Coordinates of C-alpha atoms in Angstrom, one line a residue:
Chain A
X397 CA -68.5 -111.9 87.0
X398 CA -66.8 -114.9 85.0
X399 CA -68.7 -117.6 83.0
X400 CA -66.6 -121.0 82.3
X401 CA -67.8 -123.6 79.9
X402 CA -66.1 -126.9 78.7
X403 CA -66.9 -127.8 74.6
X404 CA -65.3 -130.5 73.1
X405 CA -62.0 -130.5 75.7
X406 CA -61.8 -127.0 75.3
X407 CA -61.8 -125.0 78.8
X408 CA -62.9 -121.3 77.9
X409 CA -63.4 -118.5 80.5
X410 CA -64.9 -115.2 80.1
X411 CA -64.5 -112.4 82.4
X412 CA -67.4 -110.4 81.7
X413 CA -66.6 -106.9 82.6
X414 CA -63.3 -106.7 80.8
X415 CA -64.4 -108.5 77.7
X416 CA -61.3 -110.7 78.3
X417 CA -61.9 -114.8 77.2
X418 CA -59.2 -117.0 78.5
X419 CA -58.6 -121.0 77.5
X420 CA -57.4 -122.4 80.5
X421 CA -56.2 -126.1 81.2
X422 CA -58.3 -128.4 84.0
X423 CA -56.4 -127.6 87.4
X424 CA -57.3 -123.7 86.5
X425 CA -60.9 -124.5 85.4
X426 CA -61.3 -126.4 88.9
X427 CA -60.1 -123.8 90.5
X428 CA -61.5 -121.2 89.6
X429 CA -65.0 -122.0 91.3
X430 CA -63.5 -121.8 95.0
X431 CA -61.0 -119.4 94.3
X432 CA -62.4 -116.6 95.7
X433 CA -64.1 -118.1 98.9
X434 CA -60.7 -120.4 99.9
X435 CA -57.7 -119.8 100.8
X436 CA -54.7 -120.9 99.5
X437 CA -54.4 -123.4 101.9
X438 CA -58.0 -124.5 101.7
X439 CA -57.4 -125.3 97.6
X440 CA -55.0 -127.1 98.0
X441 CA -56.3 -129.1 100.3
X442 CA -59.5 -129.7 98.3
X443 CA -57.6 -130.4 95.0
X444 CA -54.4 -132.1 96.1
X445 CA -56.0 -135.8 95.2
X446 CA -56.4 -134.7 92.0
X447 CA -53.3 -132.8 90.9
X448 CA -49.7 -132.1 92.2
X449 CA -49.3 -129.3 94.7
X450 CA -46.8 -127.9 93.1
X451 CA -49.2 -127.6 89.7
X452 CA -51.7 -126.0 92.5
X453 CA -49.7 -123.2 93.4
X454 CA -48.6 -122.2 90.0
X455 CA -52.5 -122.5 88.7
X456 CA -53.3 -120.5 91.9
X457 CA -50.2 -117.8 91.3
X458 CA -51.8 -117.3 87.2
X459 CA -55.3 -117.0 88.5
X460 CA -53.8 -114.1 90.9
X461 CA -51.8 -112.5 87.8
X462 CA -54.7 -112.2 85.7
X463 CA -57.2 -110.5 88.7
X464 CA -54.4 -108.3 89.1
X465 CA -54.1 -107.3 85.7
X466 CA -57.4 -106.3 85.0
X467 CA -58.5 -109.9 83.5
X468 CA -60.2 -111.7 85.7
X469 CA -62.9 -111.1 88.6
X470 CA -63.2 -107.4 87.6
X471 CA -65.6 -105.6 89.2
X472 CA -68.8 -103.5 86.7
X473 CA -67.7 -100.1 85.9
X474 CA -70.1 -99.4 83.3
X475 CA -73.2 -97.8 84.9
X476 CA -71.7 -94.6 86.0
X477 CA -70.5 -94.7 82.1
X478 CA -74.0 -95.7 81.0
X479 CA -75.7 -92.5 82.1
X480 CA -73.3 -90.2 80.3
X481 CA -75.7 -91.7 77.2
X482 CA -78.6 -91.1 78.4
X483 CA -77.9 -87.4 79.0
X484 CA -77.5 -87.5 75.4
X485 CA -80.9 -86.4 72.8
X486 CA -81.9 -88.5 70.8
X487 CA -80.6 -89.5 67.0
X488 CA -81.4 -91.5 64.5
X489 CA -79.7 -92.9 62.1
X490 CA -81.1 -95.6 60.6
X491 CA -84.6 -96.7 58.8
X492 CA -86.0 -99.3 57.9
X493 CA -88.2 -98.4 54.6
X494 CA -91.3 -100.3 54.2
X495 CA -91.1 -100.4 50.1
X496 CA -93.9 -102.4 50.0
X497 CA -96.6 -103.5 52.2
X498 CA -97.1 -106.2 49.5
X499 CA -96.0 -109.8 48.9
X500 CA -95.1 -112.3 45.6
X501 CA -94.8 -115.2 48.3
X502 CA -97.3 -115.9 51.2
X503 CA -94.5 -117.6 53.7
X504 CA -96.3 -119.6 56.3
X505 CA -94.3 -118.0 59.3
X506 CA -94.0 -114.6 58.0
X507 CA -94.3 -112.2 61.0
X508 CA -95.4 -108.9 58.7
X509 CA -98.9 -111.2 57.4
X510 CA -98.2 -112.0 54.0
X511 CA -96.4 -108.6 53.6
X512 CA -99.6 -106.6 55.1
X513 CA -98.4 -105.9 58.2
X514 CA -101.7 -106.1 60.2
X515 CA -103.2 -103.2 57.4
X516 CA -104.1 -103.5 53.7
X517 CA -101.4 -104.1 51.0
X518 CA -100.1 -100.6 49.7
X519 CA -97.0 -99.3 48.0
X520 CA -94.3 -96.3 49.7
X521 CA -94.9 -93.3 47.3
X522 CA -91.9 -91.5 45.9
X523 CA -92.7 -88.6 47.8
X524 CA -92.9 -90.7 51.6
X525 CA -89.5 -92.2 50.4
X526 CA -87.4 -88.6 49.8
X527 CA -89.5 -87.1 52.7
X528 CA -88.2 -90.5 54.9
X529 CA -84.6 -89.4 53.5
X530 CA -85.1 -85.5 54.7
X531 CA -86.7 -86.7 58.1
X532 CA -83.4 -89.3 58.7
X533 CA -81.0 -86.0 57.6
X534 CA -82.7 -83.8 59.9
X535 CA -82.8 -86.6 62.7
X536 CA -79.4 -87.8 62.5
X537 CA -77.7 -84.6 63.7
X538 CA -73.9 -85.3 63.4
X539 CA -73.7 -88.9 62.7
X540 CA -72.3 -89.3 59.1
X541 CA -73.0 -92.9 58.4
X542 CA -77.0 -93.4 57.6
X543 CA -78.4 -96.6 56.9
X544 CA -81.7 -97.6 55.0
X545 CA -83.0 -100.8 54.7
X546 CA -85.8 -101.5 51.2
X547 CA -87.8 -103.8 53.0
X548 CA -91.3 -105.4 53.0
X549 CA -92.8 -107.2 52.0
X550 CA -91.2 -107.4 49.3
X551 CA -89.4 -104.5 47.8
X552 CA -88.8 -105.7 44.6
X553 CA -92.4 -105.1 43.9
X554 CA -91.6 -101.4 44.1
X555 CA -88.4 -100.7 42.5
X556 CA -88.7 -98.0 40.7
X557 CA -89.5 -95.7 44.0
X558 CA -86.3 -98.0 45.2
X559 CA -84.6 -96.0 42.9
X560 CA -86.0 -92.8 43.0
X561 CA -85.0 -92.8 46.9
X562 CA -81.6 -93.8 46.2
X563 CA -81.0 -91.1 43.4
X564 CA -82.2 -88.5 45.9
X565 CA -80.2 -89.5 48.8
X566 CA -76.9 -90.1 46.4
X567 CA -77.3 -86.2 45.2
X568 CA -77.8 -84.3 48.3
X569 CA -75.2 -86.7 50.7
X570 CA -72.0 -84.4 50.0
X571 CA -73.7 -81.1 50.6
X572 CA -75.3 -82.7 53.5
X573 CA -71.9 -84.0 54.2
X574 CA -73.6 -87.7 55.2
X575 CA -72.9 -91.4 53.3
X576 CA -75.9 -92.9 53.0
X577 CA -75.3 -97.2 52.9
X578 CA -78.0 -98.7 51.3
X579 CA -79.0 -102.9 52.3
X580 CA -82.0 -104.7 50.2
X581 CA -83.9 -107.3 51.8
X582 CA -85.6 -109.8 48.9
X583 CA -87.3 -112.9 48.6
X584 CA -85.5 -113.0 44.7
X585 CA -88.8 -114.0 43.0
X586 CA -88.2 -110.9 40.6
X587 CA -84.2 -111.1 40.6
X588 CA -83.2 -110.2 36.7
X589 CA -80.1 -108.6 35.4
X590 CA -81.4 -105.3 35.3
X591 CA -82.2 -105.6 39.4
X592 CA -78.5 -107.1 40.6
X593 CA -76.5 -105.2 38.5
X594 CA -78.4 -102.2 40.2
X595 CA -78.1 -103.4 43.4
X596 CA -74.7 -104.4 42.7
X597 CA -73.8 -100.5 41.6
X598 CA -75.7 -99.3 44.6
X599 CA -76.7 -101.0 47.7
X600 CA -73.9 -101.7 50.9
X601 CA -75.8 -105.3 51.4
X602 CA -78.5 -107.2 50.1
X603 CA -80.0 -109.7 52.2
X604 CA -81.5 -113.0 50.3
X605 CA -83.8 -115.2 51.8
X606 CA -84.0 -119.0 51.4
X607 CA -84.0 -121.4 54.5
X608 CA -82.2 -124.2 53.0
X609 CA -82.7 -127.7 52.1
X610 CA -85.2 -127.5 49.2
X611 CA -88.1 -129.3 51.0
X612 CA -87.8 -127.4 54.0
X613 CA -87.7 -124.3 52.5
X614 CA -90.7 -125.1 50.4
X615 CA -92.6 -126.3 53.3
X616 CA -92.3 -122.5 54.3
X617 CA -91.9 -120.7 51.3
X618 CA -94.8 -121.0 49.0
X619 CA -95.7 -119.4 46.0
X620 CA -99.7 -117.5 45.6
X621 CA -100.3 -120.7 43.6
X622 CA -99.2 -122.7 46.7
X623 CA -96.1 -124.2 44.7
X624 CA -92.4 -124.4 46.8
X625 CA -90.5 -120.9 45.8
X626 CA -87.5 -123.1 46.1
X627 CA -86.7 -123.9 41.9
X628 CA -87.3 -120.2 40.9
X629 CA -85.2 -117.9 43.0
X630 CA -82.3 -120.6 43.6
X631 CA -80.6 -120.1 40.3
X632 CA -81.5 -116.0 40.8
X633 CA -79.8 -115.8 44.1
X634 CA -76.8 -117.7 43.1
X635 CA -76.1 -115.6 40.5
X636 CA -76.4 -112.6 42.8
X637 CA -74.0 -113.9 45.2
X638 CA -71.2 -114.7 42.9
X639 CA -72.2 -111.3 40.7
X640 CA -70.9 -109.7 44.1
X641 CA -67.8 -111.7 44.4
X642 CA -69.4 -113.8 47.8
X643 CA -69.2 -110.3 49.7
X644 CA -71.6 -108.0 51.3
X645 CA -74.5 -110.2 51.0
X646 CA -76.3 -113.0 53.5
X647 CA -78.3 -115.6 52.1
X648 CA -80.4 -115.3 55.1
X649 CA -82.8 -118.4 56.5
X650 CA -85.8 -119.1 59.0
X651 CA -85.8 -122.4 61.0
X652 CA -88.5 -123.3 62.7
X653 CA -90.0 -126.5 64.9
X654 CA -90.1 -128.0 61.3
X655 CA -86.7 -128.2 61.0
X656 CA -85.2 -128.7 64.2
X657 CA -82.1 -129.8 62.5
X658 CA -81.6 -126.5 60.8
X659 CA -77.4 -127.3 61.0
X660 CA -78.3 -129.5 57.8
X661 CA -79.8 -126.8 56.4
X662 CA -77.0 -124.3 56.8
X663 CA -74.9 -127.1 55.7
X664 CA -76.9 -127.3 52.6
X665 CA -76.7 -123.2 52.0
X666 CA -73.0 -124.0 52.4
X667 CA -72.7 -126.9 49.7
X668 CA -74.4 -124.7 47.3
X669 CA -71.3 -122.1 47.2
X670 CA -72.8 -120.1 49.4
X671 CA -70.1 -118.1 51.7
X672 CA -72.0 -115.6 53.9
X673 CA -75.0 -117.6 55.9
X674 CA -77.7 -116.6 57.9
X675 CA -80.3 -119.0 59.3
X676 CA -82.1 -117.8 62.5
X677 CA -84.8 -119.3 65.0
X678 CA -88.5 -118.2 64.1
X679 CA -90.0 -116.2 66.3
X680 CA -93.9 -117.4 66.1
X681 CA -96.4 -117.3 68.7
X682 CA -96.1 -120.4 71.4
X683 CA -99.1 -121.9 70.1
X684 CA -98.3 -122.3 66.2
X685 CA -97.2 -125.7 65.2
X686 CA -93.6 -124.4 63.6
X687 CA -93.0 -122.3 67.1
X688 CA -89.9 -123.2 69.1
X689 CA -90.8 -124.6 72.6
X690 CA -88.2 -124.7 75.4
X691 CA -88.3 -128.2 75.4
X692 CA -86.4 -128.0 71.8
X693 CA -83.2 -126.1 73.4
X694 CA -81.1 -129.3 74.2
X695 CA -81.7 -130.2 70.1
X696 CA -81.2 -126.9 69.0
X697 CA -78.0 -126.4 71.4
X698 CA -76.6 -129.7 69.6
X699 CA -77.1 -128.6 66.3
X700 CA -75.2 -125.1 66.8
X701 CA -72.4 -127.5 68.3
X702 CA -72.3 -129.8 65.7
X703 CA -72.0 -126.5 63.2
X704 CA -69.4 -125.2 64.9
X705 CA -67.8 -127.7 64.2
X706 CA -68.1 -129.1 60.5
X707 CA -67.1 -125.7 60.0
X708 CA -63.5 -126.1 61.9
X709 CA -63.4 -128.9 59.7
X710 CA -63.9 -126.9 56.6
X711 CA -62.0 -124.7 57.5
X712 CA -59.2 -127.0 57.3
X713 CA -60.4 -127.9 53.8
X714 CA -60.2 -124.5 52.7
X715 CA -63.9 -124.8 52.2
X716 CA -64.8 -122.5 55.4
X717 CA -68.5 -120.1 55.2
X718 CA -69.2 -117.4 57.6
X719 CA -71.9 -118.4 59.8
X720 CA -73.8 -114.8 61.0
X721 CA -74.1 -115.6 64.5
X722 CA -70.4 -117.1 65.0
X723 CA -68.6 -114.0 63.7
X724 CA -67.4 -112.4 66.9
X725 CA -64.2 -110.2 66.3
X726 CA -62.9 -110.0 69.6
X727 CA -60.5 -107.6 69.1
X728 CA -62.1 -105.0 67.4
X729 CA -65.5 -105.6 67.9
X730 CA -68.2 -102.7 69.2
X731 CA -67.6 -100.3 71.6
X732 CA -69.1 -101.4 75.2
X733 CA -71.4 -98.7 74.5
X734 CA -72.8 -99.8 71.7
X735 CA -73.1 -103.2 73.8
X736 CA -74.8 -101.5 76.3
X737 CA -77.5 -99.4 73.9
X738 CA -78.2 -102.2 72.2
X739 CA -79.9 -102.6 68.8
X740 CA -81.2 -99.0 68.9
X741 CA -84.8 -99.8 67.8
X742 CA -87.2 -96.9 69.0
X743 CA -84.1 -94.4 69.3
X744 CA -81.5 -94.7 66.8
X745 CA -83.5 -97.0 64.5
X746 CA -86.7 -97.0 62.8
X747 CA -89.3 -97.9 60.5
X748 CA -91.4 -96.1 57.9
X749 CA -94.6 -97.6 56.8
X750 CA -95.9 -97.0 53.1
X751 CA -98.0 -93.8 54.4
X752 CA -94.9 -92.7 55.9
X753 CA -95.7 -93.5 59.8
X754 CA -92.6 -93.7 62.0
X755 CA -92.4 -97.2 64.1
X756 CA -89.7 -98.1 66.7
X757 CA -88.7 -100.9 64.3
X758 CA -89.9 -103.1 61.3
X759 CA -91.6 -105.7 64.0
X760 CA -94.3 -103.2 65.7
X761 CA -95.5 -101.7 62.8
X762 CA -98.9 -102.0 62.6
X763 CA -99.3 -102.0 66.2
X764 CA -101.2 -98.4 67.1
X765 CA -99.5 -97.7 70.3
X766 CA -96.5 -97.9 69.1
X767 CA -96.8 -95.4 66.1
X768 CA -93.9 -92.5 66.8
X769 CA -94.6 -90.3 64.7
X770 CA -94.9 -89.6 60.5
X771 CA -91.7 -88.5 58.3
X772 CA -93.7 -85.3 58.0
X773 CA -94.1 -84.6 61.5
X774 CA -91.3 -85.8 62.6
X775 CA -91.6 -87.8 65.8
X776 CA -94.8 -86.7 68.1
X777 CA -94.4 -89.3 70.9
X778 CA -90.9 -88.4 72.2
X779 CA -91.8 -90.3 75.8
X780 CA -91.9 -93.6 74.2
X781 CA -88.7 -92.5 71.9
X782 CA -87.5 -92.0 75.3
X783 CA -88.7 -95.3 76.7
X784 CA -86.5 -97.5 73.9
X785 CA -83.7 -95.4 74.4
X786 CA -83.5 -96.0 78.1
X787 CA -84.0 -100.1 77.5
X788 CA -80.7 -100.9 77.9
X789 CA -78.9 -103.9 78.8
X790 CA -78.7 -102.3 82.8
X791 CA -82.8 -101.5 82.7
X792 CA -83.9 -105.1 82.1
X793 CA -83.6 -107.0 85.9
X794 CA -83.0 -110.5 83.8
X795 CA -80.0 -109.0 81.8
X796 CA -78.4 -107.4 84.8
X797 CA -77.0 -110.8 86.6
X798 CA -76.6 -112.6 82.5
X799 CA -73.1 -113.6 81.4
X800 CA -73.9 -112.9 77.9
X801 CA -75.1 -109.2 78.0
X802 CA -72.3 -107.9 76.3
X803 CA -73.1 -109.9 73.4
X804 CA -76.4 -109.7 72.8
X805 CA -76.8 -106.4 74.3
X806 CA -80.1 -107.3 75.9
X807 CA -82.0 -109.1 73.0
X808 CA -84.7 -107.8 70.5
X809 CA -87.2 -105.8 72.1
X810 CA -90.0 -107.0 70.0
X811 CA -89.6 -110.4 71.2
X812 CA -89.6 -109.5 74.6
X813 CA -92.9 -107.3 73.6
X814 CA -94.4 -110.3 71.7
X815 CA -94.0 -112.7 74.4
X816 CA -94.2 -110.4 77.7
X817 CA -95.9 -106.8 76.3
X818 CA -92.9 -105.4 78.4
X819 CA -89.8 -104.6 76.2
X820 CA -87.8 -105.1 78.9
X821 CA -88.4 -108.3 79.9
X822 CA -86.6 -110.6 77.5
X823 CA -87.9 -113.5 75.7
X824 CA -86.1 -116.1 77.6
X825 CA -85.9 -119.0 74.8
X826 CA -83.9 -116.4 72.5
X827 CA -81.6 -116.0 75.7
X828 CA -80.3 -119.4 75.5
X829 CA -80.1 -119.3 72.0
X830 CA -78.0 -116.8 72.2
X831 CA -76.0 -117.7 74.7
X832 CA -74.8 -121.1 73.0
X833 CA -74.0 -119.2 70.1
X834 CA -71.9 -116.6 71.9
X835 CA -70.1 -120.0 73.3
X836 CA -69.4 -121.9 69.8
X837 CA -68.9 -118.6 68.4
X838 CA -65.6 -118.4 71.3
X839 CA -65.1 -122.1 70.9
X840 CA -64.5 -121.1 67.2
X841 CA -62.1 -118.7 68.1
X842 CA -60.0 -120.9 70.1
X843 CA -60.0 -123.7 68.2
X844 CA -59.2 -121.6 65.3
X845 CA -56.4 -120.2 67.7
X846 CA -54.9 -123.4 67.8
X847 CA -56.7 -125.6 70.6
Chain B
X34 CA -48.4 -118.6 81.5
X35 CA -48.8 -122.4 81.5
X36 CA -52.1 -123.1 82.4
X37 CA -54.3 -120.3 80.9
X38 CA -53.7 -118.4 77.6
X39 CA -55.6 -115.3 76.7
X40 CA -57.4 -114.9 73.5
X41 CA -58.8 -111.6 74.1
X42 CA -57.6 -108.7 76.6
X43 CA -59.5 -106.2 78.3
X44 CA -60.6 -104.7 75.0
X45 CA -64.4 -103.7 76.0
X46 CA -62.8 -101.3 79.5
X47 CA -60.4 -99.5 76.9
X48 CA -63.5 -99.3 74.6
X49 CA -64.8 -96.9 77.2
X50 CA -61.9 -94.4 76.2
X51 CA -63.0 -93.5 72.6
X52 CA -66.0 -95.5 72.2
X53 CA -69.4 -94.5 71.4
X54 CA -69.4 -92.5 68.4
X55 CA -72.4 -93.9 67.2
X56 CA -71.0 -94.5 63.4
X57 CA -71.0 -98.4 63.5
X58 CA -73.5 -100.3 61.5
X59 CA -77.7 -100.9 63.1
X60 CA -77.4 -104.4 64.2
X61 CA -80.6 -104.9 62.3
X62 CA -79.1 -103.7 59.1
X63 CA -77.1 -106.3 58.9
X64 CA -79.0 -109.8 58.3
X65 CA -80.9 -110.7 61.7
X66 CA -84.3 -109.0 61.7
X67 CA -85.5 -110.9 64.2
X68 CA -82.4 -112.2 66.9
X69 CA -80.9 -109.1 68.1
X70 CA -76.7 -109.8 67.6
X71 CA -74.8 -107.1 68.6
X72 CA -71.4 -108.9 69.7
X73 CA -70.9 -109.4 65.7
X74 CA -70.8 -105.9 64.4
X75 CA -67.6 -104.4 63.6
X76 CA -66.1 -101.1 64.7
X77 CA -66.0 -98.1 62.3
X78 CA -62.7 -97.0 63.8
X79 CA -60.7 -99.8 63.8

């Protein structure tokens, strides 16, 4: 399977099963349609108005050098590899704490209800968090590397047990032989100088949120006394970001049908100093006013391009930002089968509520059916433990014939849920999405390349 | 070659050789939360 695409003059082609991306000039891009239903002959004769013969036959003789290396037209070889996995059991190793089932802000599009989570507002006890930590030890059978994610809500509003759970993790890591990376996802409302220099001292990543141009993010982003939380946690978040030297952190935004330009508001993150970006479509019901509709794609698709590239262009200036979704390392990127497993949500990833109830990921908690387990028991439904870890990109018919599997490894389950109640269809207006990102992301690369 | 240059080899079919360890970074760890992004995580190995 190959996928070609044209941006700005540039000719890019992906062969799919290789993972190799190839910038080919026009005669080969032509080409490349017919070339493997004509003949030789038959090309020619088809393309010899519009280029010389002789450029033909060498575009033809390049195209046949590449299948025969390995880099073009190769055939799928991964599902005989895919069910060497699935023999495997089951391990996690990763969570996704739920510090606080409690909010400061009451965001209009905020998928957990104003921190609640579809329950009543409550706190994670000391004693859920170390038990979480013992439960993700015990689960995580040989994996070193565990993550845990403070999350909400809004953590912030419990950071002493914050602590507490970091503390206990820090002193039994080495005789567990395990290195525990902590992230921190705030708001900032309750940023001070005691909090970042903690989290500075302890956590891997700390995720900020703020969604950009003041009025949008205000629009969004309100206050209990229904004031714009814009003003209060700009100057906090600023000072977080350059406390950590513009490294491991993502100020990390929402756009929604509100701001369908959200490339201004990314550009606005950007002007503020801000190096590491994040600002990602809403995922809302269809019939809220801020929810994306498919008739928005050709904006949105625009405003990704037009990203890509003011930030070629700043890049130039020596004034370049890392934009989340256009980081691609091709070289040394994941494993195929990590691209194949996917985000691990259900399996290698999962949530604790407050009470300490286990959750396939931060998205379903609060939905019954989907309760896994408690960090006491351990996990009690192992069949639907079972049923995320089989949703790969190969189990979900849409995904199976996509271009862009390897990249997004089949999309976020809870989407697909939300919109389908069957993780394994995917929630198609995230597809495309994802799939012009994936392209200006490899646009990036080339131009940056030198095209 | 002078009409196609490669940016990126066959880099996911060797990943097949050693891949898989499972050490790499949760996707969802990372920022999204709500757009699964796999393609941008980086390899523990390498």
């Amino acid at each position: 399977m190959i996928h070609k695409y044209s941006m700005d003059g540039v000719n890019i082609v992906l062969d799919i099963y290789s993972g190799a991306v190839h910038v080919v000039d026009d005669i080969v891009y032509d080409l490349i349609d017919y070339y493997k239903e004509k003949s030789k002959d038959e090309l020619k004769e088809l393309f010899k108005g519009k280029y010389e013969l002789e450029q033909i036959d060498e575009a033809i003789e390049e195209i046949e050098t590449l299948e025969n290396e390995g880099l073009l037209f190769t055939e799928d070889v991964y599902l005989d590899y895919l069910s060497q996995f699935k023999m495997r059991g089951p391990v996690v190793k990763a969570l996704c704490l739920h510090i606080a089932h409690d909010c400061n802000l009451k965001c209009k599009y905020c998928f957990a209800g104003e921190g609640e989570y579809r329950g009543s507002r409550s706190l994670m006890s000391k004693e859920v968090g170390i038990k979480a930590i013992d439960f993700l030890i015990e689960a995580s059978g040989n994996r070193r590397n565990l993550e845990i994610d403070f999350f909400g809500g809004e953590p912030l509003m419990n950071f002493d047990v914050v602590k507490e759970i970091v503390d206990y993790a820090r002193s039994i890591e080495k005789e567990k032989n395990k290195n525990f990376r902590f992230t921190i996802t705030t708001n900032g409302l309750l940023l001070d100088d005691e909090i970042q220099d903690y989290i500075n001292n302890n956590m891997h990543n700390v995720v900020l949120s703020i969604d950009g141009r003041k009025e949008i993010h205000d629009k969004m982003r309100y206050t209990k006394n229904n004031t714009g939380s814009y003003d209060i946690i700009l100057p906090k978040i600023k000072k977080m970001a350059e406390s950590r030297k513009h490294k491991n952190y993502y100020v990390r935004g929402t756009f929604t049908r509100e701001n369908l330009d959200f490339a201004q508001d990314v550009i606005h993150l950007a002007d503020l100093g801000f190096k590491q970006i994040s600002v990602e479509p809403v995922v809302a019901p269809k019939e809220t006013s801020y929810a994306l509709q498919e008739e928005d794609l050709p904006v949105l698709f625009k405003q990704y391009e037009d990203l890509s590239k003011e930030l070629i262009k700043r890049k130039e200036k020596g004034q370049d930002f890392n934009f989340f979704h256009f980081m691609i390392d091709l070289s040394q990127g994941p494993c195929v089968a990590k691209r194949l497993a996917g985000c691990g949500s259900g399996s290698e990833y999962l949530a604790v509520t407050p009470e300490g109830d286990l959750y396939p990921c931060h998205q379903f908690v609060g939905l019954e059916e989907f309760k896994m387990g408690t960090v006491f028991e351990g996990i009690k439904n192992e069949g639907l433990q079972k049923q995320f870890q089989d949703c790969n990109v190969y189990a979900k018919e849409e995904c199976r014939s996509c271009w862009v599997k390897f990249y997004c490894s089949g999309g976020c389950a809870a989407n697909a849920y939300q919109f389908h109640k069957d993780i394994h269809i995917p929630y198609k207006i995230g597809c495309e999405l994802e799939k012009k990102r994936v392209e200006c992301a490899l646009y990036l690369q080339a131009k940056l390349s030198g095209f | 070659m002078k009409h196609v240059k490669t940016l990126n080899a066959d880099t996911l079919k060797k990943s097949m050789a050693k891949g898989g360890c499972g050490e790499c970074q949760t996707s969802c760890q990372s920022a999204c939360k709500t757009s699964c992004t796999v393609a941008n995580q980086s390899c523990e190995n390498n």
